[in-house]
Short mmCIF file of C-alpha atoms and ligand atoms in Angstrom, two decimals:
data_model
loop_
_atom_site.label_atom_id
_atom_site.label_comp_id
_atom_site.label_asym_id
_atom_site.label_seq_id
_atom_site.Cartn_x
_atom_site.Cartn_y
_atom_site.Cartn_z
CA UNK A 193 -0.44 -5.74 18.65
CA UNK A 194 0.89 -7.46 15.31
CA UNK A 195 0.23 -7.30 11.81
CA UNK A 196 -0.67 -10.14 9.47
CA UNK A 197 2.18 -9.29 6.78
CA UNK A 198 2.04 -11.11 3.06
CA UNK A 199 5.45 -9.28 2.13
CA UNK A 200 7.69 -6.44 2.85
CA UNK A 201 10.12 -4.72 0.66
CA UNK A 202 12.43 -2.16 2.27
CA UNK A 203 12.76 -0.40 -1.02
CA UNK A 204 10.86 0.10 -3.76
CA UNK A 205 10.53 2.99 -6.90
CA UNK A 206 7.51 1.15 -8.16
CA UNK A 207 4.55 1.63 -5.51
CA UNK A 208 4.31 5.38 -4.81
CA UNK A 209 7.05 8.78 -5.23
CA UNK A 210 10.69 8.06 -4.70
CA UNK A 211 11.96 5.35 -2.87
CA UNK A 212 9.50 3.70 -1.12
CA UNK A 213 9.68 0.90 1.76
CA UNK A 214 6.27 -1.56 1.07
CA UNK A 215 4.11 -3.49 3.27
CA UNK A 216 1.60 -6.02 1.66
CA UNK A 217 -0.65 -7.12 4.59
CA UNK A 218 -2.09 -10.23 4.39
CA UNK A 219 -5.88 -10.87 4.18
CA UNK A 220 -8.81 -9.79 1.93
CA UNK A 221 -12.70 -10.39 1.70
CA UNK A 222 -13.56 -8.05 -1.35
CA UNK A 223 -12.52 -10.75 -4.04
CA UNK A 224 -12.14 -8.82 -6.95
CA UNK A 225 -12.37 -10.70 -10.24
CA UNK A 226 -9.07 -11.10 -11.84
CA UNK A 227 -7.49 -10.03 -8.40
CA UNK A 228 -3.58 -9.77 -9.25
CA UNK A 229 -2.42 -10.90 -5.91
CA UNK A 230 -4.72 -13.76 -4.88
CA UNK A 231 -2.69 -15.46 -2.40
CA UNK A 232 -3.10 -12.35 -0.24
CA UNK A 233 -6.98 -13.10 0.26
CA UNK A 234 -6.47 -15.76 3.15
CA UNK A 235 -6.59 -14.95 6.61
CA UNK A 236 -4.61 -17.46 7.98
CA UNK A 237 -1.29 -16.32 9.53
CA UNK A 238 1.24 -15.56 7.54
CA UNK A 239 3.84 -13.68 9.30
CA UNK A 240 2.43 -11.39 12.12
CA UNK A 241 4.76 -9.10 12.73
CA UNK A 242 4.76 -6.70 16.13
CA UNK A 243 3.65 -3.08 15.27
CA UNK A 244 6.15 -1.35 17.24
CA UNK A 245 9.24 -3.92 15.28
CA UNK A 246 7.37 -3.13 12.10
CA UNK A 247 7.36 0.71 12.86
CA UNK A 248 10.73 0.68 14.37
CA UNK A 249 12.51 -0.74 11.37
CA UNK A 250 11.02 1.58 9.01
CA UNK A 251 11.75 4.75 11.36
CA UNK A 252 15.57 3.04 10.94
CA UNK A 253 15.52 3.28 7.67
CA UNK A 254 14.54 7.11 6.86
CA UNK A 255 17.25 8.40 5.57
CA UNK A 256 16.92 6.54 2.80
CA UNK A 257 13.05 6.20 2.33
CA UNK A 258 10.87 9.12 0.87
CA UNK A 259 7.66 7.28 2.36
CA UNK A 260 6.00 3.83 2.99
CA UNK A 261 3.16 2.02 0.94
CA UNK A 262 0.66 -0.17 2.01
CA UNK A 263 -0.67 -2.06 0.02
CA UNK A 264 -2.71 -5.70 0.48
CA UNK A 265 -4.83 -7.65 0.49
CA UNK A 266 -7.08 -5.39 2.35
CA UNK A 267 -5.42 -2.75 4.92
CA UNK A 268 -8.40 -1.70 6.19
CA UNK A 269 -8.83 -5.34 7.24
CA UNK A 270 -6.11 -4.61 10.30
CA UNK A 271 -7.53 -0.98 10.51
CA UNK A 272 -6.30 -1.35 14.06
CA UNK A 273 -3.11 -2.32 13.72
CA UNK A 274 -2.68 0.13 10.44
CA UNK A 275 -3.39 2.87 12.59
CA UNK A 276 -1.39 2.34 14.95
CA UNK A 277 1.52 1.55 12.98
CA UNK A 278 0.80 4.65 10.92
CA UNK A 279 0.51 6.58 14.12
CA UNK A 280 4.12 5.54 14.96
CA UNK A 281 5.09 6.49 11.65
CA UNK A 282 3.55 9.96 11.63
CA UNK A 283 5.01 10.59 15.12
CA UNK A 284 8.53 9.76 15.12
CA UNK A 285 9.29 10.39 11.15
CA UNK A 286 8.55 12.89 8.00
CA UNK A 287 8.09 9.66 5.87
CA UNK A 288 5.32 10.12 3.55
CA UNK A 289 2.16 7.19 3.44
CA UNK A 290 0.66 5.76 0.61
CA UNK A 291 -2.15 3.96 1.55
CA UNK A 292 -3.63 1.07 -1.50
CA UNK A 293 -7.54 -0.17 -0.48
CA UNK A 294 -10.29 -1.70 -2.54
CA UNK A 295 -12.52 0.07 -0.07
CA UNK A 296 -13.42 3.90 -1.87
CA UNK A 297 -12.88 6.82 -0.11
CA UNK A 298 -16.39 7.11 1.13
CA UNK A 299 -16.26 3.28 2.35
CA UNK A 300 -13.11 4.15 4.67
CA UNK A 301 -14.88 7.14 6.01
CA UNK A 302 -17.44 5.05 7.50
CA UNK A 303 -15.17 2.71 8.87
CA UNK A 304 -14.66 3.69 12.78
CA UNK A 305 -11.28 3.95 12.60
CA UNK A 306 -11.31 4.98 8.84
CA UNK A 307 -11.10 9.07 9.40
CA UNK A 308 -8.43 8.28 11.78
CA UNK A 309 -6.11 6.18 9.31
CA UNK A 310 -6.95 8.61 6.50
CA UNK A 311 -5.63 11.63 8.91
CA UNK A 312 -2.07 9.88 9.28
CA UNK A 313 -2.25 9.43 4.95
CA UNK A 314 -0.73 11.63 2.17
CA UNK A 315 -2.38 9.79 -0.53
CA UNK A 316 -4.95 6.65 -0.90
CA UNK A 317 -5.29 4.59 -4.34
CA UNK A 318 -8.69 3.60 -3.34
CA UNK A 319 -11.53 1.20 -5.06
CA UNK A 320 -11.95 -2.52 -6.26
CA UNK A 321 -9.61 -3.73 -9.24
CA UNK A 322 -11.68 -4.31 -12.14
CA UNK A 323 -10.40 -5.93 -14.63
CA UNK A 324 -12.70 -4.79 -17.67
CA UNK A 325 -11.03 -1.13 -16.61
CA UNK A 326 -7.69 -2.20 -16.54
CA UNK A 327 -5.12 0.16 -16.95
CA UNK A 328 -1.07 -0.45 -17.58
CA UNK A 329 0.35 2.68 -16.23
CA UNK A 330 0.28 5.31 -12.93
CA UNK A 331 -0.91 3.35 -9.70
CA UNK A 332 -4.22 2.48 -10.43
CA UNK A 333 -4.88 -1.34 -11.41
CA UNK A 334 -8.21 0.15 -13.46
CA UNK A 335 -10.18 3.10 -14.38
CA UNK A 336 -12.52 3.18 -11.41
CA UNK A 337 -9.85 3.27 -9.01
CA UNK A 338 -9.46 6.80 -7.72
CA UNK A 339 -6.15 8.27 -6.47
CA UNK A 340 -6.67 10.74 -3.66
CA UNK A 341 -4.16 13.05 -2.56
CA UNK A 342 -5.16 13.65 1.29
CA UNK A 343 -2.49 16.48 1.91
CA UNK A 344 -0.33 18.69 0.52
CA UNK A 345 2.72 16.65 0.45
CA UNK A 346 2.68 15.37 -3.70
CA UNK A 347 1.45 17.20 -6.87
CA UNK A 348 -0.83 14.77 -9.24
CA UNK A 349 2.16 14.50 -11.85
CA UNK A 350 4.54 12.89 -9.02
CA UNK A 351 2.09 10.35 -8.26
CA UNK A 352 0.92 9.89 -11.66
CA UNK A 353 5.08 9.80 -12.19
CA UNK A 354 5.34 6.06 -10.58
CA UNK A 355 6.97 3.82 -12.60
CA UNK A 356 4.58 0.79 -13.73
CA UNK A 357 6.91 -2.08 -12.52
CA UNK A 358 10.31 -2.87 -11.22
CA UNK A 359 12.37 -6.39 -10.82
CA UNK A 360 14.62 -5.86 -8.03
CA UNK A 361 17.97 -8.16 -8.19
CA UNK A 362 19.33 -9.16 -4.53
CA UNK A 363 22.55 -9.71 -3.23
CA UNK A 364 21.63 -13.33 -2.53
CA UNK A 365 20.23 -13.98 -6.15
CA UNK A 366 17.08 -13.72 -5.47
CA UNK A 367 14.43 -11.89 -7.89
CA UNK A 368 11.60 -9.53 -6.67
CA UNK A 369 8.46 -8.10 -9.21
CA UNK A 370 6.67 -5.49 -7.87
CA UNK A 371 4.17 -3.07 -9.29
CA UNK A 372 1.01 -3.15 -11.05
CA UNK A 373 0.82 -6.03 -13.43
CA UNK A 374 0.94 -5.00 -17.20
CA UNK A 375 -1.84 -6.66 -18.14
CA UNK A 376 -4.90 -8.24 -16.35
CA UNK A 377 -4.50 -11.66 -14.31
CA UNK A 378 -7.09 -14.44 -14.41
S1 SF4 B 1455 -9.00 -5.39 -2.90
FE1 SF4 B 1455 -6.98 -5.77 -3.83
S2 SF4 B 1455 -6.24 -7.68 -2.85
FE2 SF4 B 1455 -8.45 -7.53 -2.47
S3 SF4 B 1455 -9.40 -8.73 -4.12
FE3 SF4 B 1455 -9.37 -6.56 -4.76
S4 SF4 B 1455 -7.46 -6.34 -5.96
FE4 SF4 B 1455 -7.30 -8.25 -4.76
#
């Protein structure tokens, strides 16, 4: 089973409590106006990446990772392959999951696998961008969104502690944005 994967980053203080590894899967239908990541809507193959390498590479990595985020295009989109990467995740680690959707909470309930993917999640960001909400701090994109915390793993203030933005400087030279944008796209 593989995942359609726009990006990974292995570490991140920007998307979620502490120090985060983040996967932004590739794909979305809900086409929110002013969407901040656009070239994540597509379908098309971008990198599909095995489940159990995906999973295994992040359980190698958790002694330096708090948690992982997921973030999109659309998760729920692979809600078969999320699962059972989260599954993997849940099972073999104490790494926390931050799961981003445009789909609200009551959307992913109805989805047949959505109480299952919501089981394996500590907290959801959940509900279409809209840009006439738009907000500059905490992990929502705008006002609507709702952050849910699913267990008892986080307090509000840590989430709501999330820094807006980072740049991350690699070895190779090469520059990485990540976070909500600062003010809307489009
Ligand atoms: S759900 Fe997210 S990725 Fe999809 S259109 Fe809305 S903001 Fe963009």
């Amino acid at each position: 089973m593989t995942l359609n994967v726009h990006a990974f980053l292995p570490r991140s203080q920007a998307n979620g409590p502490g120090v985060r590894a983040v996967v932004w899967v590739q794909g979305c239908s809900l086409r929110c106006p002013g969407c901040f990541n656009p070239e994540t809507h597509s379908h098309a193959p971008r990198e599909l990446v095995a489940v159990t390498a995906l999973a295994e590479r992040l359980l190698a990595d958790v002694a330096h990772l708090e948690g992982v985020s997921i973030s999109g295009g659309e998760p729920l989109e692979q809600a078969e392959a999320l699962l059972a990467l989260l599954r993997r995740l849940r099972a073999g680690s104490s790494l926390s999951v931050l799961l981003f959707s445009g789909h609200t909470l009551a959307e992913i309930e109805a989805h047949p696998l959505g109480p299952a993917i919501l089981a394996c999640t500590d907290v959801l960001v959940a509900g279409r961008y809209d840009p006439g909400q738009h907000l500059g701090h905490g992990l929502r994109g705008s006002a609507n969104q709702r952050v849910h915390l699913l267990s008892d793993r986080y307090r509000p203030e840590e989430v709501d502690d999330t820094p807006v933005a980072e740049v991350i400087l690699g070895t190779d030279g090469s520059i990485t944005a990540s976070g909500i944008a600062a003010f809307p796209v489009g």
